[in-house]
Amino acid sequence: MIAETVCSAVSAAGLGIAAVTAYRKRFLSAARIAAYSLVPVGLVMTGVVGWAADTAFSPTAWAGFVVLGGAWLLFTGTRAVERRRGGTRKERRAARGSAQAEAVAPAASAPSLGPSTRPATRPAAAPRAKSGDDFSDIEAILKKHGI
């Protein structure tokens, strides 16, 4: 009963503000304020305010919200784990099978990832630059920018 009284008072105050706004020849703003001020009375008349008051003071309703929150946490947790693993079990199995099929070239007689028949050779080491040459590039950039 208190909620209905408060909603009626808020609507009356809003309609008063809308009347003052209309008196100042701002009819569009007055219509908008009047629309907003009628919402609380409409909510009271439809019973939404009574339902919300009953829900707010009901331990069963709060337990229901806790259960819904737990369900939401489980759902988001399982989705996060599924994304981290890379999809469903069928998708991972299909990806593993296609990766093994791609390891061998279609026209090759031996697997392309098999042991090599040539001895491993080391590439020739690039000659090292002098320590003075290392900073010459940096100095050139700094001079270019006037630093």
Tab-separated table of N, CA, C and O in Angstrom, residues 15-138:
chain	number	residue	atom	x	y	z
A	15	LEU	N	3.354	15.130	-13.355
A	15	LEU	CA	2.339	15.829	-14.148
A	15	LEU	C	2.346	17.326	-13.846
A	15	LEU	O	2.102	18.152	-14.740
A	16	GLY	N	2.655	17.694	-12.606
A	16	GLY	CA	2.778	19.115	-12.272
A	16	GLY	C	3.936	19.754	-12.999
A	16	GLY	O	3.815	20.866	-13.539
A	17	ILE	N	5.068	19.059	-13.046
A	17	ILE	CA	6.234	19.578	-13.773
A	17	ILE	C	5.924	19.668	-15.263
A	17	ILE	O	6.318	20.624	-15.942
A	18	ALA	N	5.177	18.714	-15.784
A	18	ALA	CA	4.793	18.754	-17.200
A	18	ALA	C	3.891	19.945	-17.478
A	18	ALA	O	4.004	20.595	-18.535
A	19	ALA	N	2.988	20.263	-16.538
A	19	ALA	CA	2.101	21.421	-16.731
A	19	ALA	C	2.903	22.723	-16.748
A	19	ALA	O	2.647	23.611	-17.584
A	20	VAL	N	3.894	22.851	-15.854
A	20	VAL	CA	4.724	24.056	-15.837
A	20	VAL	C	5.531	24.156	-17.125
A	20	VAL	O	5.684	25.237	-17.706
A	21	THR	N	6.037	23.043	-17.593
A	21	THR	CA	6.812	23.034	-18.842
A	21	THR	C	5.933	23.413	-20.022
A	21	THR	O	6.362	24.148	-20.926
A	22	ALA	N	4.695	22.938	-20.049
A	22	ALA	CA	3.777	23.299	-21.132
A	22	ALA	C	3.420	24.778	-21.059
A	22	ALA	O	3.236	25.437	-22.101
A	23	TYR	N	3.310	25.334	-19.868
A	23	TYR	CA	3.020	26.760	-19.696
A	23	TYR	C	4.140	27.614	-20.288
A	23	TYR	O	3.892	28.706	-20.778
A	24	ARG	N	5.360	27.088	-20.286
A	24	ARG	CA	6.510	27.802	-20.853
A	24	ARG	C	6.644	27.573	-22.361
A	24	ARG	O	7.677	27.876	-22.949
A	25	LYS	N	5.642	27.014	-22.960
A	25	LYS	CA	5.569	26.773	-24.415
A	25	LYS	C	6.595	25.743	-24.903
A	25	LYS	O	7.070	25.813	-26.030
A	26	ARG	N	6.927	24.816	-24.063
A	26	ARG	CA	7.823	23.718	-24.465
A	26	ARG	C	6.989	22.444	-24.466
A	26	ARG	O	7.106	21.593	-23.599
A	27	PHE	N	6.138	22.320	-25.473
A	27	PHE	CA	5.138	21.268	-25.496
A	27	PHE	C	5.733	19.873	-25.702
A	27	PHE	O	5.243	18.901	-25.133
A	28	LEU	N	6.779	19.782	-26.500
A	28	LEU	CA	7.393	18.472	-26.735
A	28	LEU	C	8.008	17.932	-25.443
A	28	LEU	O	7.805	16.760	-25.096
A	29	SER	N	8.720	18.771	-24.718
A	29	SER	CA	9.297	18.344	-23.442
A	29	SER	C	8.198	18.042	-22.425
A	29	SER	O	8.305	17.093	-21.643
A	30	ALA	N	7.129	18.822	-22.440
A	30	ALA	CA	6.018	18.596	-21.514
A	30	ALA	C	5.357	17.248	-21.777
A	30	ALA	O	5.016	16.511	-20.839
A	31	ALA	N	5.179	16.902	-23.039
A	31	ALA	CA	4.575	15.611	-23.376
A	31	ALA	C	5.482	14.453	-22.945
A	31	ALA	O	5.003	13.426	-22.436
A	32	ARG	N	6.774	14.641	-23.124
A	32	ARG	CA	7.717	13.596	-22.717
A	32	ARG	C	7.711	13.419	-21.194
A	32	ARG	O	7.706	12.297	-20.690
A	33	ILE	N	7.702	14.513	-20.447
A	33	ILE	CA	7.671	14.444	-18.980
A	33	ILE	C	6.367	13.804	-18.515
A	33	ILE	O	6.352	12.987	-17.579
A	34	ALA	N	5.248	14.146	-19.152
A	34	ALA	CA	3.960	13.554	-18.790
A	34	ALA	C	3.973	12.041	-19.035
A	34	ALA	O	3.438	11.263	-18.230
A	35	ALA	N	4.601	11.623	-20.124
A	35	ALA	CA	4.679	10.185	-20.416
A	35	ALA	C	5.479	9.458	-19.344
A	35	ALA	O	5.071	8.397	-18.855
A	36	TYR	N	6.621	10.029	-18.962
A	36	TYR	CA	7.427	9.412	-17.909
A	36	TYR	C	6.687	9.394	-16.571
A	36	TYR	O	6.802	8.455	-15.804
A	37	SER	N	5.921	10.439	-16.285
A	37	SER	CA	5.251	10.507	-14.991
A	37	SER	C	4.058	9.559	-14.912
A	37	SER	O	3.618	9.207	-13.815
A	38	LEU	N	3.511	9.123	-16.008
A	38	LEU	CA	2.402	8.175	-15.991
A	38	LEU	C	2.854	6.727	-15.837
A	38	LEU	O	2.040	5.853	-15.537
A	39	VAL	N	4.143	6.447	-16.011
A	39	VAL	CA	4.650	5.073	-15.914
A	39	VAL	C	4.440	4.480	-14.516
A	39	VAL	O	3.956	3.343	-14.408
A	40	PRO	N	4.751	5.178	-13.417
A	40	PRO	CA	4.535	4.560	-12.099
A	40	PRO	C	3.077	4.195	-11.829
A	40	PRO	O	2.790	3.127	-11.267
A	41	VAL	N	2.141	5.043	-12.225
A	41	VAL	CA	0.729	4.728	-12.016
A	41	VAL	C	0.333	3.515	-12.859
A	41	VAL	O	-0.413	2.638	-12.401
A	42	GLY	N	0.832	3.454	-14.070
A	42	GLY	CA	0.546	2.296	-14.913
A	42	GLY	C	1.085	1.003	-14.321
A	42	GLY	O	0.433	-0.048	-14.390
A	43	LEU	N	2.287	1.070	-13.733
A	43	LEU	CA	2.851	-0.125	-13.099
A	43	LEU	C	2.031	-0.566	-11.897
A	43	LEU	O	1.849	-1.762	-11.664
A	44	VAL	N	1.504	0.395	-11.136
A	44	VAL	CA	0.649	0.058	-9.992
A	44	VAL	C	-0.641	-0.578	-10.478
A	44	VAL	O	-1.109	-1.590	-9.937
A	45	MET	N	-1.216	-0.023	-11.519
A	45	MET	CA	-2.507	-0.515	-12.009
A	45	MET	C	-2.392	-1.912	-12.620
A	45	MET	O	-3.349	-2.692	-12.569
A	46	THR	N	-1.253	-2.238	-13.215
A	46	THR	CA	-1.092	-3.569	-13.801
A	46	THR	C	-0.691	-4.621	-12.771
A	46	THR	O	-0.746	-5.815	-13.068
A	47	GLY	N	-0.268	-4.199	-11.598
A	47	GLY	CA	0.090	-5.153	-10.557
A	47	GLY	C	1.573	-5.467	-10.501
A	47	GLY	O	1.995	-6.312	-9.717
A	48	VAL	N	2.369	-4.816	-11.314
A	48	VAL	CA	3.811	-5.074	-11.331
A	48	VAL	C	4.444	-4.644	-10.019
A	48	VAL	O	5.329	-5.331	-9.484
A	49	VAL	N	3.995	-3.538	-9.462
A	49	VAL	CA	4.562	-3.045	-8.210
A	49	VAL	C	4.270	-4.026	-7.083
A	49	VAL	O	5.142	-4.337	-6.260
A	50	GLY	N	3.055	-4.541	-7.010
A	50	GLY	CA	2.707	-5.542	-5.986
A	50	GLY	C	3.519	-6.807	-6.134
A	50	GLY	O	3.997	-7.378	-5.145
A	51	TRP	N	3.699	-7.247	-7.377
A	51	TRP	CA	4.503	-8.451	-7.616
A	51	TRP	C	5.948	-8.216	-7.194
A	51	TRP	O	6.572	-9.075	-6.571
A	52	ALA	N	6.502	-7.040	-7.538
A	52	ALA	CA	7.887	-6.738	-7.180
A	52	ALA	C	8.052	-6.662	-5.669
A	52	ALA	O	9.057	-7.128	-5.120
A	53	ALA	N	7.065	-6.077	-4.976
A	53	ALA	CA	7.136	-5.999	-3.513
A	53	ALA	C	7.059	-7.395	-2.896
A	53	ALA	O	7.792	-7.701	-1.945
A	54	ASP	N	6.198	-8.234	-3.417
A	54	ASP	CA	6.103	-9.609	-2.906
A	54	ASP	C	7.387	-10.386	-3.177
A	54	ASP	O	7.826	-11.184	-2.364
A	55	THR	N	7.998	-10.139	-4.311
A	55	THR	CA	9.230	-10.830	-4.665
A	55	THR	C	10.400	-10.337	-3.823
A	55	THR	O	11.233	-11.133	-3.384
A	56	ALA	N	10.452	-9.050	-3.568
A	56	ALA	CA	11.582	-8.485	-2.831
A	56	ALA	C	11.633	-8.983	-1.393
A	56	ALA	O	12.711	-9.122	-0.818
A	57	PHE	N	10.494	-9.282	-0.811
A	57	PHE	CA	10.460	-9.711	0.587
A	57	PHE	C	10.215	-11.203	0.739
A	57	PHE	O	9.898	-11.674	1.823
A	58	SER	N	10.400	-11.981	-0.319
A	58	SER	CA	10.168	-13.419	-0.279
A	58	SER	C	11.503	-14.167	-0.263
A	58	SER	O	12.297	-14.048	-1.200
A	59	PRO	N	11.766	-14.970	0.780
A	59	PRO	CA	13.010	-15.750	0.794
A	59	PRO	C	13.064	-16.785	-0.330
A	59	PRO	O	14.135	-17.102	-0.847
A	60	THR	N	11.918	-17.300	-0.718
A	60	THR	CA	11.894	-18.271	-1.813
A	60	THR	C	12.330	-17.617	-3.124
A	60	THR	O	13.064	-18.223	-3.920
A	61	ALA	N	11.893	-16.388	-3.343
A	61	ALA	CA	12.293	-15.688	-4.565
A	61	ALA	C	13.793	-15.429	-4.571
A	61	ALA	O	14.457	-15.601	-5.600
A	62	TRP	N	14.362	-15.036	-3.417
A	62	TRP	CA	15.797	-14.795	-3.349
A	62	TRP	C	16.573	-16.101	-3.545
A	62	TRP	O	17.628	-16.098	-4.190
A	63	ALA	N	16.070	-17.197	-3.018
A	63	ALA	CA	16.720	-18.497	-3.261
A	63	ALA	C	16.679	-18.839	-4.749
A	63	ALA	O	17.634	-19.396	-5.291
A	64	GLY	N	15.576	-18.482	-5.410
A	64	GLY	CA	15.480	-18.708	-6.855
A	64	GLY	C	16.505	-17.895	-7.625
A	64	GLY	O	17.108	-18.383	-8.587
A	65	PHE	N	16.721	-16.645	-7.195
A	65	PHE	CA	17.746	-15.823	-7.842
A	65	PHE	C	19.138	-16.405	-7.632
A	65	PHE	O	19.983	-16.364	-8.533
A	66	VAL	N	19.381	-16.974	-6.455
A	66	VAL	CA	20.671	-17.611	-6.187
A	66	VAL	C	20.860	-18.828	-7.089
A	66	VAL	O	21.938	-19.050	-7.650
A	67	VAL	N	19.809	-19.623	-7.256
A	67	VAL	CA	19.885	-20.802	-8.138
A	67	VAL	C	20.132	-20.369	-9.577
A	67	VAL	O	20.946	-20.972	-10.289
A	68	LEU	N	19.439	-19.317	-10.017
A	68	LEU	CA	19.672	-18.813	-11.379
A	68	LEU	C	21.101	-18.311	-11.556
A	68	LEU	O	21.720	-18.522	-12.604
A	69	GLY	N	21.636	-17.644	-10.537
A	69	GLY	CA	23.021	-17.183	-10.605
A	69	GLY	C	24.000	-18.342	-10.684
A	69	GLY	O	24.973	-18.303	-11.440
A	70	GLY	N	23.747	-19.404	-9.908
A	70	GLY	CA	24.604	-20.593	-9.975
A	70	GLY	C	24.552	-21.252	-11.346
A	70	GLY	O	25.573	-21.693	-11.880
A	71	ALA	N	23.351	-21.324	-11.930
A	71	ALA	CA	23.217	-21.894	-13.270
A	71	ALA	C	23.977	-21.064	-14.292
A	71	ALA	O	24.646	-21.601	-15.187
A	72	TRP	N	23.896	-19.742	-14.145
A	72	TRP	CA	24.621	-18.859	-15.067
A	72	TRP	C	26.121	-19.053	-14.927
A	72	TRP	O	26.842	-19.111	-15.935
A	73	LEU	N	26.622	-19.165	-13.693
A	73	LEU	CA	28.055	-19.397	-13.489
A	73	LEU	C	28.505	-20.724	-14.098
A	73	LEU	O	29.568	-20.812	-14.708
A	74	LEU	N	27.700	-21.778	-13.924
A	74	LEU	CA	28.044	-23.073	-14.530
A	74	LEU	C	28.078	-22.978	-16.046
A	74	LEU	O	28.976	-23.522	-16.698
A	75	PHE	N	27.095	-22.315	-16.611
A	75	PHE	CA	27.039	-22.188	-18.065
A	75	PHE	C	28.249	-21.435	-18.602
A	75	PHE	O	28.906	-21.884	-19.545
A	76	THR	N	28.571	-20.284	-18.009
A	76	THR	CA	29.704	-19.504	-18.508
A	76	THR	C	31.029	-20.218	-18.253
A	76	THR	O	31.943	-20.124	-19.069
A	77	GLY	N	31.127	-20.936	-17.150
A	77	GLY	CA	32.355	-21.687	-16.872
A	77	GLY	C	32.592	-22.798	-17.874
A	77	GLY	O	33.710	-22.987	-18.364
A	78	THR	N	31.539	-23.536	-18.212
A	78	THR	CA	31.700	-24.613	-19.193
A	78	THR	C	31.999	-24.052	-20.572
A	78	THR	O	32.763	-24.642	-21.327
A	79	ARG	N	31.416	-22.906	-20.925
A	79	ARG	CA	31.720	-22.300	-22.222
A	79	ARG	C	33.176	-21.857	-22.285
A	79	ARG	O	33.832	-22.012	-23.311
A	80	ALA	N	33.687	-21.319	-21.176
A	80	ALA	CA	35.082	-20.874	-21.158
A	80	ALA	C	36.028	-22.057	-21.306
A	80	ALA	O	37.017	-21.992	-22.049
A	81	VAL	N	35.729	-23.151	-20.626
A	81	VAL	CA	36.581	-24.338	-20.738
A	81	VAL	C	36.508	-24.908	-22.150
A	81	VAL	O	37.521	-25.313	-22.716
A	82	GLU	N	35.315	-24.915	-22.736
A	82	GLU	CA	35.168	-25.443	-24.088
A	82	GLU	C	35.952	-24.608	-25.098
A	82	GLU	O	36.602	-25.151	-25.993
A	83	ARG	N	35.938	-23.306	-24.944
A	83	ARG	CA	36.703	-22.450	-25.853
A	83	ARG	C	38.190	-22.648	-25.672
A	83	ARG	O	38.953	-22.589	-26.630
A	84	ARG	N	38.604	-22.851	-24.441
A	84	ARG	CA	40.029	-23.029	-24.170
A	84	ARG	C	40.541	-24.337	-24.777
A	84	ARG	O	41.659	-24.419	-25.264
A	85	ARG	N	39.721	-25.363	-24.737
A	85	ARG	CA	40.116	-26.660	-25.302
A	85	ARG	C	40.028	-26.686	-26.815
A	85	ARG	O	40.618	-27.529	-27.455
A	86	GLY	N	39.252	-25.816	-27.399
A	86	GLY	CA	39.172	-25.781	-28.856
A	86	GLY	C	37.924	-26.425	-29.404
A	86	GLY	O	37.952	-27.001	-30.473
A	87	GLY	N	36.827	-26.376	-28.717
A	87	GLY	CA	35.572	-26.890	-29.248
A	87	GLY	C	35.139	-28.172	-28.590
A	87	GLY	O	35.645	-28.583	-27.541
A	88	THR	N	34.207	-28.838	-29.241
A	88	THR	CA	33.665	-30.081	-28.705
A	88	THR	C	34.612	-31.231	-29.000
A	88	THR	O	35.591	-31.106	-29.737
A	89	ARG	N	34.315	-32.380	-28.425
A	89	ARG	CA	35.165	-33.559	-28.607
A	89	ARG	C	35.211	-33.975	-30.078
A	89	ARG	O	36.260	-34.332	-30.601
A	90	LYS	N	34.076	-33.914	-30.767
A	90	LYS	CA	34.039	-34.280	-32.187
A	90	LYS	C	34.916	-33.337	-33.017
A	90	LYS	O	35.630	-33.773	-33.916
A	91	GLU	N	34.877	-32.030	-32.710
A	91	GLU	CA	35.693	-31.063	-33.452
A	91	GLU	C	37.172	-31.296	-33.217
A	91	GLU	O	37.971	-31.215	-34.146
A	92	ARG	N	37.560	-31.620	-31.982
A	92	ARG	CA	38.974	-31.880	-31.697
A	92	ARG	C	39.437	-33.160	-32.398
A	92	ARG	O	40.540	-33.222	-32.934
A	93	ARG	N	38.587	-34.179	-32.413
A	93	ARG	CA	38.950	-35.431	-33.075
A	93	ARG	C	39.092	-35.222	-34.583
A	93	ARG	O	40.028	-35.740	-35.205
A	94	ALA	N	38.196	-34.443	-35.162
A	94	ALA	CA	38.281	-34.164	-36.601
A	94	ALA	C	39.526	-33.353	-36.919
A	94	ALA	O	40.199	-33.594	-37.928
A	95	ALA	N	39.870	-32.403	-36.066
A	95	ALA	CA	41.072	-31.586	-36.294
A	95	ALA	C	42.327	-32.436	-36.180
A	95	ALA	O	43.280	-32.273	-36.951
A	96	ARG	N	42.347	-33.361	-35.228
A	96	ARG	CA	43.508	-34.232	-35.067
A	96	ARG	C	43.659	-35.149	-36.284
A	96	ARG	O	44.755	-35.373	-36.787
A	97	GLY	N	42.555	-35.672	-36.808
A	97	GLY	CA	42.611	-36.541	-37.981
A	97	GLY	C	43.061	-35.801	-39.223
A	97	GLY	O	43.839	-36.304	-40.024
A	98	SER	N	42.607	-34.576	-39.394
A	98	SER	CA	43.017	-33.803	-40.577
A	98	SER	C	44.484	-33.385	-40.469
A	98	SER	O	45.175	-33.296	-41.473
A	99	ALA	N	44.968	-33.155	-39.246
A	99	ALA	CA	46.379	-32.793	-39.073
A	99	ALA	C	47.275	-33.970	-39.435
A	99	ALA	O	48.339	-33.798	-40.028
A	100	GLN	N	46.863	-35.192	-39.112
A	100	GLN	CA	47.664	-36.361	-39.466
A	100	GLN	C	47.607	-36.617	-40.974
A	100	GLN	O	48.580	-37.031	-41.567
A	101	ALA	N	46.466	-36.342	-41.586
A	101	ALA	CA	46.356	-36.555	-43.030
A	101	ALA	C	47.188	-35.536	-43.798
A	101	ALA	O	47.714	-35.835	-44.866
A	102	GLU	N	47.347	-34.330	-43.269
A	102	GLU	CA	48.117	-33.301	-43.949
A	102	GLU	C	49.617	-33.468	-43.758
A	102	GLU	O	50.403	-32.799	-44.403
A	103	ALA	N	50.050	-34.360	-42.879
A	103	ALA	CA	51.470	-34.542	-42.615
A	103	ALA	C	52.175	-35.169	-43.806
A	103	ALA	O	53.374	-35.018	-43.974
A	104	VAL	N	51.467	-35.887	-44.654
A	104	VAL	CA	52.053	-36.528	-45.822
A	104	VAL	C	51.552	-35.805	-47.064
A	104	VAL	O	50.369	-35.591	-47.230
A	105	ALA	N	52.477	-35.439	-47.925
A	105	ALA	CA	52.095	-34.791	-49.167
A	105	ALA	C	51.361	-35.790	-50.038
A	105	ALA	O	51.645	-36.992	-50.007
A	106	PRO	N	50.393	-35.356	-50.844
A	106	PRO	CA	49.580	-36.293	-51.620
A	106	PRO	C	50.386	-37.163	-52.582
A	106	PRO	O	50.093	-38.345	-52.733
A	107	ALA	N	51.410	-36.635	-53.250
A	107	ALA	CA	52.141	-37.408	-54.245
A	107	ALA	C	53.473	-37.926	-53.705
A	107	ALA	O	54.273	-38.472	-54.446
A	108	ALA	N	53.742	-37.786	-52.449
A	108	ALA	CA	55.032	-38.191	-51.884
A	108	ALA	C	55.021	-39.686	-51.586
A	108	ALA	O	54.007	-40.281	-51.275
A	109	SER	N	56.206	-40.291	-51.685
A	109	SER	CA	56.319	-41.713	-51.380
A	109	SER	C	56.662	-41.932	-49.911
A	109	SER	O	56.485	-43.020	-49.396
A	110	ALA	N	57.192	-40.907	-49.247
A	110	ALA	CA	57.533	-41.024	-47.836
A	110	ALA	C	56.942	-39.828	-47.096
A	110	ALA	O	56.740	-38.762	-47.682
A	111	PRO	N	56.673	-39.974	-45.837
A	111	PRO	CA	56.131	-38.846	-45.081
A	111	PRO	C	57.082	-37.653	-45.111
A	111	PRO	O	58.298	-37.817	-45.053
A	112	SER	N	56.509	-36.481	-45.226
A	112	SER	CA	57.343	-35.296	-45.312
A	112	SER	C	57.958	-34.932	-43.970
A	112	SER	O	58.912	-34.187	-43.913
A	113	LEU	N	57.430	-35.456	-42.882
A	113	LEU	CA	57.961	-35.153	-41.563
A	113	LEU	C	58.842	-36.283	-41.031
A	113	LEU	O	59.208	-36.281	-39.871
A	114	GLY	N	59.157	-37.245	-41.874
A	114	GLY	CA	59.952	-38.400	-41.452
A	114	GLY	C	61.409	-38.041	-41.250
A	114	GLY	O	61.832	-36.893	-41.410
A	115	PRO	N	62.219	-39.027	-40.916
A	115	PRO	CA	63.645	-38.767	-40.690
A	115	PRO	C	64.330	-38.342	-41.987
A	115	PRO	O	64.021	-38.824	-43.067
A	116	SER	N	65.267	-37.452	-41.859
A	116	SER	CA	65.965	-36.912	-43.014
A	116	SER	C	67.090	-37.862	-43.424
A	116	SER	O	67.763	-38.462	-42.584
A	117	THR	N	67.343	-37.991	-44.741
A	117	THR	CA	68.425	-38.848	-45.236
A	117	THR	C	69.703	-38.064	-45.396
A	117	THR	O	70.779	-38.644	-45.480
A	118	ARG	N	69.624	-36.726	-45.449
A	118	ARG	CA	70.821	-35.904	-45.580
A	118	ARG	C	71.345	-35.539	-44.205
A	118	ARG	O	70.570	-35.355	-43.274
A	119	PRO	N	72.647	-35.407	-44.095
A	119	PRO	CA	73.173	-34.953	-42.802
A	119	PRO	C	72.836	-33.475	-42.598
A	119	PRO	O	72.790	-32.702	-43.548
A	120	ALA	N	72.603	-33.138	-41.387
A	120	ALA	CA	72.261	-31.749	-41.074
A	120	ALA	C	73.494	-30.880	-41.239
A	120	ALA	O	74.573	-31.197	-40.746
A	121	THR	N	73.340	-29.797	-41.952
A	121	THR	CA	74.456	-28.866	-42.143
A	121	THR	C	74.121	-27.572	-41.428
A	121	THR	O	72.969	-27.135	-41.403
A	122	ARG	N	75.144	-26.959	-40.880
A	122	ARG	CA	74.944	-25.697	-40.190
A	122	ARG	C	75.118	-24.572	-41.193
A	122	ARG	O	76.035	-24.586	-42.006
A	123	PRO	N	74.263	-23.607	-41.133
A	123	PRO	CA	74.432	-22.465	-42.034
A	123	PRO	C	75.638	-21.648	-41.586
A	123	PRO	O	75.995	-21.615	-40.408
A	124	ALA	N	76.256	-21.036	-42.545
A	124	ALA	CA	77.436	-20.223	-42.237
A	124	ALA	C	77.008	-19.057	-41.369
A	124	ALA	O	75.987	-18.412	-41.620
A	125	ALA	N	77.806	-18.785	-40.359
A	125	ALA	CA	77.489	-17.699	-39.434
A	125	ALA	C	77.739	-16.359	-40.120
A	125	ALA	O	78.726	-16.174	-40.817
A	126	ALA	N	76.834	-15.435	-39.911
A	126	ALA	CA	76.981	-14.101	-40.488
A	126	ALA	C	78.067	-13.364	-39.730
A	126	ALA	O	78.212	-13.519	-38.521
A	127	PRO	N	78.858	-12.583	-40.440
A	127	PRO	CA	79.926	-11.857	-39.742
A	127	PRO	C	79.322	-10.855	-38.767
A	127	PRO	O	78.334	-10.195	-39.066
A	128	ARG	N	79.938	-10.777	-37.580
A	128	ARG	CA	79.443	-9.862	-36.553
A	128	ARG	C	79.905	-8.445	-36.865
A	128	ARG	O	81.012	-8.219	-37.325
A	129	ALA	N	79.019	-7.543	-36.564
A	129	ALA	CA	79.359	-6.140	-36.757
A	129	ALA	C	80.136	-5.650	-35.550
A	129	ALA	O	80.041	-6.187	-34.463
A	130	LYS	N	80.906	-4.601	-35.781
A	130	LYS	CA	81.661	-4.031	-34.675
A	130	LYS	C	80.689	-3.364	-33.719
A	130	LYS	O	79.599	-2.968	-34.097
A	131	SER	N	81.105	-3.216	-32.487
A	131	SER	CA	80.217	-2.619	-31.498
A	131	SER	C	79.916	-1.160	-31.830
A	131	SER	O	78.876	-0.640	-31.485
A	132	GLY	N	80.825	-0.497	-32.517
A	132	GLY	CA	80.596	0.890	-32.923
A	132	GLY	C	79.535	0.993	-34.005
A	132	GLY	O	78.826	1.990	-34.113
A	133	ASP	N	79.424	-0.030	-34.863
A	133	ASP	CA	78.440	-0.031	-35.936
A	133	ASP	C	77.020	-0.230	-35.415
A	133	ASP	O	76.066	0.137	-36.075
A	134	ASP	N	76.895	-0.829	-34.244
A	134	ASP	CA	75.567	-1.090	-33.697
A	134	ASP	C	74.818	0.200	-33.426
A	134	ASP	O	73.620	0.284	-33.633
A	135	PHE	N	75.522	1.216	-32.979
A	135	PHE	CA	74.869	2.461	-32.608
A	135	PHE	C	74.823	3.473	-33.748
A	135	PHE	O	74.184	4.505	-33.617
A	136	SER	N	75.466	3.173	-34.871
A	136	SER	CA	75.469	4.143	-35.966
A	136	SER	C	74.072	4.301	-36.561
A	136	SER	O	73.684	5.415	-36.935
A	137	ASP	N	73.319	3.230	-36.639
A	137	ASP	CA	71.948	3.320	-37.149
A	137	ASP	C	71.081	4.163	-36.217
A	137	ASP	O	70.289	4.995	-36.666
A	138	ILE	N	71.251	3.941	-34.931
A	138	ILE	CA	70.461	4.682	-33.959
A	138	ILE	C	70.821	6.163	-34.006
A	138	ILE	O	69.953	7.036	-33.970
